[in-house]
C-alpha cells in the first residue's frame, strides 16, 4: 500500500475547487450544500411544527406558512433526499467502489454540479419576500397557475436546473458503471450501494423528463397563455397530476434505494459477516425499479380518476411491499450469526431499518385504496413518509456520514457525539412522527396551519412539538459532531472499520488519484462483504 | 347491537382494524428476532470475533419470505377492492346533493325529483374562527344515504366528510362523486383536504344531521327545526 500523500485531496486551493472535475471534490461539494440546505429546511419544518402546536395562528401568517412548507418539502426532497446521496455519496463512492480513476465524463460531472449550484441559488432567491413560492412542492394547477401561488417561474426553473443536473449525472454514472469497472469487478461482486445507485439513476433517466414536461406546460400556461391545464379551454388539471406523479412517485425509490445501499454496506461490516441474500437483494432492487413506474395513481386515489385505474394501481402499489420486505428480511438475516459491533454508524443503520419497517407497514393502508379514501391528504400520510424520509433516510444518511467520514476527511467522527445524537434523533423523531400519524387517522388534514380546537387533536399536536424539539436537539448535536470531527477529530486509519470493500483499501483521506494507477488489482475471489478474518482494532 | 354511526365509515374502520392487526403481527415477527439477534450475536473479544461467513443466504428461507408476503398483500388488496366497490357505489335509494367548492367555501344545492335546485346553502369564508352560523351548515337527514356530486369553480378542493371517513377531490371542469350516510343526528366536521391556498385550513363547515321529518321541514324553509317538529308532534 502506498503512503498517504502529504496534502490531502481536499486541501486544494480555492481555484482548484472552483474548476475541479475530481469526483471526490464534486461529491463533497454536493454533500455539504445538501447538508446546509437540510439544516435550513429542517428549521422551516420546526417553525411549521411550532405553528401547529395549538389551534389558532400564532407565529406565522398562512401565506408565509405556505411558503415555509413549500420550501421545506421541495428542499428536503430534492437536496437532502436526492442530492446528498446521489450527487454526494454517489460521486464520492462510485469510482472508488468499482476501482476506477474517476467517473466516465468528469467535465459533464462538473456541469451537473454547477447546474445544481444554480438551482441552489434560485432557491435562495425565493427567500426574498416578493419571490415566495406558496403552492407546495406538488404545485398543482389551476392553483399554481394563479397569481396567489407566488413565483411559479422560479419553481419551474429550479426543477429544470435540478433536472439537467440529474440527467447528466444519471448518464455519467450508468456509463461509469458499465465501462469503468476494474477488471475483476462484475455484476455479482459489486457493492450493494452501487447496485442501488445505478437503479436509482435509471429511474432518474426515465422519469425526470416527465416532471420537466409537467412543469414546462405549467410555465407556458401561466405566462404564455396556453391551456394545457385550463378546463375552461379544453385543458385538464389532472393531466398535470398524471405527468407529475409519473416521475414523482418513482422518485421516492430514487431517494430510498441508495439508503438501502448504505444499510447493506454498514450492516455486514459491523456484523462481521457477508450480506445475507446478496443475490435476492439485487433482484429486489430491480424489481422495485420496474414496479415503481406502475403505481403513480396511488397519489391520485381521490382525484377523480376512474375507479378501475385506482383498483389496478392499488394492486401494483401493494406488490412493492414484497421486494421491500425481502430487503428487510435479508438485513435481519445478516444479523443472525454475526459478531455485532454497535458503533454509531451501525446504530444509525439499525435504527433506520427498524423505522423503515414502520414506514413500510404504514405504507400498506395507503396502497389499500379503501383505506386511502379516508386518509388521503391527512397528516397520516405526512407521518408515514416522515417515517421513511425523516427517519429511515435521515438516519441512514447520518450513519453514512459517520461511516465514510474518515475516507472523506482523514479524521474520525467523534463516537460519543454519534451515539448521543442517535438516541436524541431517534426518540424525538418517533414521538413526533408517530403522533402525526395518529392525529391524521383521527382526520386532521395536512397543510393546515390552523385547526379547530378538538381536544384530542390539541393533545396530539403538543406531543409532536415536544418530539420535534428533541429531534432538533439531536440534529444539532450531530452537526456539532461534524465540526468537531473536521477540526479536532482523531486522525483516521486507512481502514477503521476493517472493511473488505475497495474504497477502504486506499489511504485516508482518499488520495487525489484514487488507486494510483488506472485500476487496483482485484483478487479473483474478491467480494465486498467477505468478512472472514477477525477485525484488528 | 351497537348502532352503526356512519357509512362507509363502518367498513373503513373494519379495514383499518384488519390492517393494524396484520401490521402489528408482522412488526413483532420481524422486529423481535431482529432485536434478539442484536443481543445474542454480539462481538466479544477473544470469544466471538468473526461472524458466520459461510452462510450467504438460504434459498428456502428467501423463497418463503417472498411467497408469504405476496399472498398477504394480494389478500389485503382484494379485501380492500371489495370494500372500495361499496364505498364508490351509492345505494339506489340515495338522495343527491350538488356541492361546489370555491376559494374558500362551499355551495350545497338540494334537488327535487326532476333535478331542479330547490334549496341552496352557501358558506362564507371565516379566516379566524371555526364557528359555523346555523344557516351555513349542510343539513342532511339521519339514516338516509346521500350522494354528493362535486365540482369546483376555481382551483382543486376536496370534500372530506369526517364522520363518514370519505374524501373526494373537487376538480374544475369535472364532476366527481362520493356518498355517505350518517345514522345519528348531530353536528360533524367537513373539511377541505386538497391544498387550495391561503384559506385552505379555514375551508370547513359543519354537517348537520337531523331526523328525516325535520329535514323535510328544513327543505321547505323552516329555520327553527326542533321547535317546529315538537309543535307538529304536539298537534297530532
Ligand atoms: C427536521 C425535522 C423535520 C421537521 C420538524 C418536519 C416537520 C414537518 C411538518 C410540521 C410538516 C407539515 C405537515 C403538514 O401540516 O402538512 C412537514 C411536511 C413535510 N416534510 Fe417534514 N419535517 C422534518 C424532516 C423532514 C425530512 C428529513 C424530510 C424529507 C427528507 C421531510 C419532508 C417533508 C415533506 C415532503 C413534507 C410535505 C410538504 C407538503 O405537504 O407539501 N421532512 N414536515
Ligand atoms: Cu379548498
Ligand atoms: Cu383546501
CSV table of C-alpha atoms in Angstrom, one decimal, chain A residues 49 52-56 439 442 444 451-465:
chain,number,residue,atom,x,y,z
A,49,UNK,CA,-44.3,22.4,13.8
A,52,UNK,CA,-49.4,23.7,14.6
A,53,UNK,CA,-48.8,23.2,18.4
A,54,UNK,CA,-52.1,24.8,19.3
A,55,UNK,CA,-55.1,25.9,17.3
A,56,UNK,CA,-55.1,29.5,16.1
A,439,UNK,CA,-53.8,12.7,14.6
A,442,UNK,CA,-58.4,10.9,13.5
A,444,UNK,CA,-56.6,16.1,10.7
A,451,UNK,CA,-57.4,23.6,13.0
A,452,UNK,CA,-60.5,23.6,15.2
A,453,UNK,CA,-59.8,23.1,18.9
A,454,UNK,CA,-60.8,19.4,19.0
A,455,UNK,CA,-59.3,18.3,22.4
A,456,UNK,CA,-57.6,15.1,21.2
A,457,UNK,CA,-56.0,16.9,18.3
A,458,UNK,CA,-54.6,19.6,20.5
A,459,UNK,CA,-53.0,17.0,22.9
A,460,UNK,CA,-51.5,15.1,20.0
A,461,UNK,CA,-50.1,18.2,18.5
A,462,UNK,CA,-48.5,19.2,21.8
A,463,UNK,CA,-46.7,15.8,22.0
A,464,UNK,CA,-45.5,16.2,18.4
A,465,UNK,CA,-43.9,19.5,19.2
